[in-house]
CSV table of C-alpha atoms in Angstrom, one decimal:
chain,number,residue,atom,x,y,z
A,28,GLN,CA,193.3,-56.4,-37.8
A,29,VAL,CA,193.2,-58.3,-34.6
A,30,GLN,CA,196.5,-60.0,-34.0
A,31,LEU,CA,198.1,-62.0,-31.1
A,32,VAL,CA,201.8,-62.7,-31.7
A,33,GLN,CA,203.4,-65.2,-29.4
A,34,SER,CA,207.1,-65.8,-28.4
A,35,GLY,CA,209.1,-67.6,-25.8
A,36,GLY,CA,208.5,-71.3,-26.6
A,37,GLY,CA,211.3,-73.9,-26.8
A,38,GLY,CA,212.9,-76.9,-25.2
A,39,VAL,CA,213.6,-77.1,-21.4
A,40,GLN,CA,214.6,-79.7,-18.9
A,41,PRO,CA,212.2,-81.0,-16.3
A,42,GLY,CA,212.1,-78.8,-13.2
A,43,ARG,CA,213.2,-75.7,-15.1
A,44,SER,CA,211.2,-72.5,-16.0
A,45,LEU,CA,210.1,-70.7,-19.2
A,46,ARG,CA,208.2,-67.6,-19.9
A,47,LEU,CA,205.7,-67.2,-22.8
A,48,SER,CA,204.7,-63.8,-24.1
A,49,CYS,CA,201.7,-62.8,-26.3
A,50,VAL,CA,201.6,-59.3,-27.8
A,51,ALA,CA,198.2,-58.0,-28.9
A,52,SER,CA,197.3,-55.5,-31.6
A,53,GLY,CA,194.2,-54.3,-33.4
A,54,PHE,CA,191.9,-54.2,-30.4
A,55,THR,CA,191.6,-52.6,-27.0
A,56,PHE,CA,193.7,-55.2,-25.1
A,57,SER,CA,192.9,-53.6,-21.7
A,58,THR,CA,189.2,-54.5,-22.0
A,59,TYR,CA,189.7,-58.2,-22.9
A,60,GLY,CA,189.9,-61.1,-20.6
A,61,MET,CA,192.9,-63.3,-21.8
A,62,HIS,CA,193.4,-67.0,-21.6
A,63,TRP,CA,196.1,-69.6,-22.1
A,64,VAL,CA,195.2,-72.9,-23.8
A,65,ARG,CA,197.5,-75.8,-24.5
A,66,GLN,CA,197.4,-78.8,-26.8
A,67,ALA,CA,199.6,-81.8,-26.2
A,68,PRO,CA,200.8,-83.7,-29.2
A,69,GLY,CA,197.9,-85.5,-30.8
A,70,LYS,CA,195.5,-84.5,-28.1
A,71,GLY,CA,192.7,-82.0,-27.6
A,72,LEU,CA,192.5,-78.5,-26.3
A,73,GLU,CA,193.2,-78.0,-22.6
A,74,TRP,CA,192.4,-74.7,-20.9
A,75,VAL,CA,195.3,-73.5,-18.7
A,76,ALA,CA,194.7,-70.1,-17.2
A,77,PHE,CA,192.6,-66.9,-17.3
A,78,ILE,CA,193.2,-63.3,-16.3
A,79,TRP,CA,190.6,-60.6,-16.1
A,80,TYR,CA,190.9,-57.5,-18.2
A,81,ASP,CA,192.5,-55.5,-15.4
A,82,GLY,CA,194.5,-58.4,-13.8
A,83,SER,CA,192.4,-58.4,-10.7
A,84,ARG,CA,191.3,-62.0,-11.0
A,85,LYS,CA,193.3,-65.1,-12.2
A,86,ASP,CA,192.1,-68.7,-12.5
A,87,TYR,CA,194.1,-71.8,-13.2
A,88,ALA,CA,193.6,-75.4,-14.2
A,89,ASP,CA,194.2,-77.8,-11.4
A,90,SER,CA,197.1,-79.4,-13.4
A,91,VAL,CA,199.1,-76.1,-13.3
A,92,THR,CA,198.0,-74.4,-10.1
A,93,GLY,CA,201.0,-73.5,-8.0
A,94,ARG,CA,203.4,-73.9,-10.9
A,95,PHE,CA,202.2,-71.5,-13.6
A,96,ILE,CA,201.6,-67.8,-13.2
A,97,VAL,CA,199.5,-65.7,-15.6
A,98,SER,CA,200.1,-61.9,-15.8
A,99,ARG,CA,199.6,-59.0,-18.1
A,100,ASP,CA,200.9,-55.5,-18.8
A,101,ASN,CA,198.2,-53.4,-20.3
A,102,SER,CA,200.6,-50.6,-21.0
A,103,LYS,CA,202.5,-52.9,-23.3
A,104,ASN,CA,199.5,-54.8,-24.7
A,105,THR,CA,201.2,-58.0,-23.5
A,106,LEU,CA,200.1,-61.2,-21.8
A,107,TYR,CA,202.5,-63.5,-20.1
A,108,LEU,CA,202.6,-67.1,-18.8
A,109,GLN,CA,205.4,-68.0,-16.4
A,110,LEU,CA,205.9,-71.8,-16.4
A,111,ASN,CA,207.8,-73.1,-13.4
A,112,SER,CA,208.7,-76.6,-12.2
A,113,LEU,CA,208.0,-78.0,-15.6
A,114,ARG,CA,207.2,-81.6,-16.2
A,115,ALA,CA,207.2,-83.9,-19.2
A,116,GLU,CA,203.4,-83.7,-19.3
A,117,ASP,CA,203.5,-80.0,-19.8
A,118,THR,CA,204.9,-80.6,-23.3
A,119,ALA,CA,202.4,-79.0,-25.6
A,120,VAL,CA,201.7,-76.1,-28.0
A,121,TYR,CA,200.6,-73.1,-25.9
A,122,TYR,CA,198.1,-70.7,-27.3
A,123,CYS,CA,197.0,-67.3,-26.0
A,124,ALA,CA,193.4,-66.3,-26.7
A,125,GLY,CA,191.4,-63.1,-26.3
A,126,ASP,CA,188.0,-63.1,-24.7
A,127,PRO,CA,186.0,-59.9,-25.6
A,128,PRO,CA,184.0,-58.1,-23.0
A,129,ASN,CA,180.4,-59.4,-22.5
A,130,SER,CA,181.1,-62.4,-24.8
A,131,GLY,CA,180.3,-65.1,-22.3
A,132,PHE,CA,183.8,-66.6,-22.4
A,133,ALA,CA,184.3,-66.8,-26.2
A,134,PHE,CA,187.9,-67.1,-27.4
A,135,ALA,CA,187.5,-64.8,-30.3
A,136,SER,CA,191.2,-64.4,-31.3
A,137,TRP,CA,194.1,-66.8,-31.0
A,138,GLY,CA,197.9,-66.5,-31.1
A,139,GLN,CA,199.8,-68.7,-33.6
A,140,GLY,CA,201.0,-71.0,-30.8
A,141,ALA,CA,204.3,-71.6,-29.0
A,142,PRO,CA,205.7,-75.1,-28.7
A,143,VAL,CA,207.1,-76.1,-25.3
A,144,THR,CA,209.0,-79.3,-25.0
A,145,VAL,CA,210.0,-80.6,-21.6
A,146,SER,CA,212.6,-83.3,-21.8
A,147,SER,CA,215.9,-84.3,-20.2
B,1,SER,CA,186.3,-84.8,-20.2
B,2,VAL,CA,183.5,-82.8,-18.4
B,3,LEU,CA,181.9,-82.2,-21.8
B,4,THR,CA,181.0,-85.2,-24.0
B,5,GLN,CA,181.4,-85.1,-27.7
B,6,PRO,CA,181.4,-87.9,-30.3
B,7,PRO,CA,184.9,-88.6,-31.4
B,8,SER,CA,184.0,-88.5,-35.1
B,9,VAL,CA,181.2,-87.8,-37.6
B,10,SER,CA,181.2,-88.0,-41.3
B,11,ALA,CA,179.0,-87.3,-44.3
B,12,ALA,CA,179.2,-86.7,-48.0
B,13,PRO,CA,179.7,-83.3,-49.6
B,14,GLY,CA,176.6,-81.2,-49.5
B,15,GLN,CA,175.1,-83.1,-46.6
B,16,LYS,CA,174.6,-82.1,-43.0
B,17,VAL,CA,176.4,-83.2,-39.9
B,18,THR,CA,175.4,-82.6,-36.3
B,19,ILE,CA,177.9,-82.5,-33.4
B,20,SER,CA,176.5,-82.9,-29.9
B,21,CYS,CA,178.1,-81.6,-26.7
B,22,SER,CA,176.7,-82.9,-23.4
B,23,GLY,CA,177.4,-81.4,-20.0
B,24,SER,CA,175.8,-80.6,-16.7
B,25,SER,CA,174.1,-77.8,-14.8
B,26,SER,CA,177.4,-76.4,-13.6
B,27,ASN,CA,178.7,-75.8,-17.1
B,28,ILE,CA,176.4,-75.9,-20.2
B,29,GLY,CA,173.2,-75.6,-18.1
B,30,ASN,CA,174.1,-72.2,-16.8
B,31,ASN,CA,176.8,-70.8,-19.1
B,32,TYR,CA,177.2,-69.9,-22.7
B,33,VAL,CA,178.6,-72.4,-25.1
B,34,SER,CA,181.2,-71.7,-27.8
B,35,TRP,CA,182.3,-73.8,-30.7
B,36,TYR,CA,185.8,-73.8,-32.2
B,37,GLN,CA,187.1,-75.2,-35.5
B,38,GLN,CA,190.7,-76.4,-35.7
B,39,LEU,CA,192.1,-77.2,-39.1
B,40,PRO,CA,195.2,-79.5,-39.1
B,41,GLY,CA,198.3,-77.8,-37.8
B,42,ILE,CA,196.9,-74.3,-37.0
B,43,ALA,CA,195.3,-72.5,-34.2
B,44,PRO,CA,191.6,-72.9,-33.4
B,45,LYS,CA,189.1,-70.5,-34.7
B,46,LEU,CA,185.9,-69.3,-33.0
B,47,LEU,CA,182.8,-70.5,-35.0
B,48,ILE,CA,180.0,-69.9,-32.5
B,49,SER,CA,179.7,-67.8,-29.3
B,50,GLU,CA,176.9,-67.4,-26.8
B,51,ASN,CA,175.3,-70.6,-27.9
B,52,ASN,CA,174.3,-69.5,-31.3
B,53,LYS,CA,176.0,-66.3,-32.5
B,54,ARG,CA,178.3,-66.4,-35.5
B,55,PRO,CA,181.3,-64.0,-35.5
B,56,SER,CA,181.7,-61.9,-38.6
B,57,GLY,CA,183.0,-63.9,-41.5
B,58,ILE,CA,181.6,-67.3,-40.4
B,59,PRO,CA,179.2,-68.7,-43.0
B,60,ASP,CA,175.6,-69.4,-42.0
B,61,ARG,CA,176.2,-73.0,-42.9
B,62,PHE,CA,177.4,-73.2,-39.3
B,63,SER,CA,174.8,-72.9,-36.6
B,64,GLY,CA,174.7,-73.6,-32.9
B,65,SER,CA,171.9,-74.2,-30.4
B,66,LYS,CA,171.5,-75.1,-26.7
B,67,SER,CA,168.9,-76.9,-24.7
B,68,GLY,CA,169.2,-77.6,-21.1
B,69,THR,CA,172.6,-79.2,-20.5
B,70,SER,CA,173.4,-80.0,-24.1
B,71,ALA,CA,174.5,-78.0,-27.1
B,72,THR,CA,174.7,-78.8,-30.8
B,73,LEU,CA,176.7,-77.6,-33.8
B,74,ASP,CA,175.1,-78.1,-37.2
B,75,ILE,CA,177.1,-77.9,-40.4
B,76,THR,CA,175.0,-77.9,-43.5
B,77,GLY,CA,176.2,-78.0,-47.2
B,78,LEU,CA,179.3,-79.9,-46.1
B,79,GLN,CA,182.5,-79.0,-48.0
B,80,THR,CA,185.9,-80.6,-48.1
B,81,GLY,CA,187.3,-77.6,-46.4
B,82,ASP,CA,185.2,-78.3,-43.4
B,83,GLU,CA,187.4,-81.4,-42.5
B,84,ALA,CA,188.7,-80.4,-39.1
B,85,ASP,CA,188.4,-81.0,-35.4
B,86,TYR,CA,185.5,-79.2,-33.7
B,87,TYR,CA,185.5,-78.4,-30.0
B,88,CYS,CA,182.7,-77.2,-27.7
B,89,GLY,CA,183.7,-75.1,-24.7
B,90,THR,CA,182.1,-73.4,-21.7
B,91,TRP,CA,182.8,-72.1,-18.2
B,92,ASP,CA,182.3,-74.5,-15.4
B,93,SER,CA,181.1,-72.7,-12.3
B,94,SER,CA,181.8,-75.6,-10.0
B,95,LEU,CA,185.3,-76.3,-11.2
B,96,ILE,CA,186.0,-72.6,-11.7
B,97,ALA,CA,187.6,-73.5,-15.0
B,98,TYR,CA,186.9,-73.3,-18.7
B,99,VAL,CA,186.3,-76.8,-20.1
B,100,PHE,CA,186.5,-78.2,-23.6
B,101,GLY,CA,185.0,-81.3,-25.1
B,102,ILE,CA,187.4,-83.9,-26.4
B,103,GLY,CA,186.9,-82.7,-29.9
B,104,THR,CA,185.0,-84.2,-32.9
B,105,LYS,CA,186.8,-85.0,-36.1
B,106,VAL,CA,184.6,-84.2,-39.1
B,107,THR,CA,185.3,-86.3,-42.2
B,108,VAL,CA,183.9,-85.5,-45.6
B,109,LEU,CA,183.4,-88.7,-47.5
């Protein structure tokens, strides 16, 4: 079955870095666009970043542009999010989500979430 | 938020609720809308894609529609298990970003 398994969350001090991973199985990862979405405590969903199926295009939310980097390794069925220059307001649960081809940006599958806490 | 949803809706078991999602020509007006259900403490789940398509396994009690710059999610035959937060989402061609509504909390009375 379709599965996205995340790892890499945790606590970090402001200004430091963290890398999140998302390993896909049960579908052809190399054909899916992939997104990162986050949810701050008690808040709604916030889209963070998107990477095309082949990595040729990447888009970011204004709140993370220049600090976060999305990447993928299709040979390892793995999506990454590098979080740099972290701020307290980046504290959230981070989800990876799969966007099937020709679905019009529908997040059909989700990881279990990785909590990131930025605090001194 | 770029997309406007009511913060909450409620109804008795077996009744119907309607959740609206209002946007603009740069998002809903020219892109597909999806709807997501988030039960407390777990990851969201796709309910509706491409305005009105249900993924496999989603009951036909859930239906979506779109007209102009607004979209709607209907839930009929409301059940206690439907208590959750519901989010609309779509691509915004001007922002070059995916946008979510603020979320609507559904309460079964």
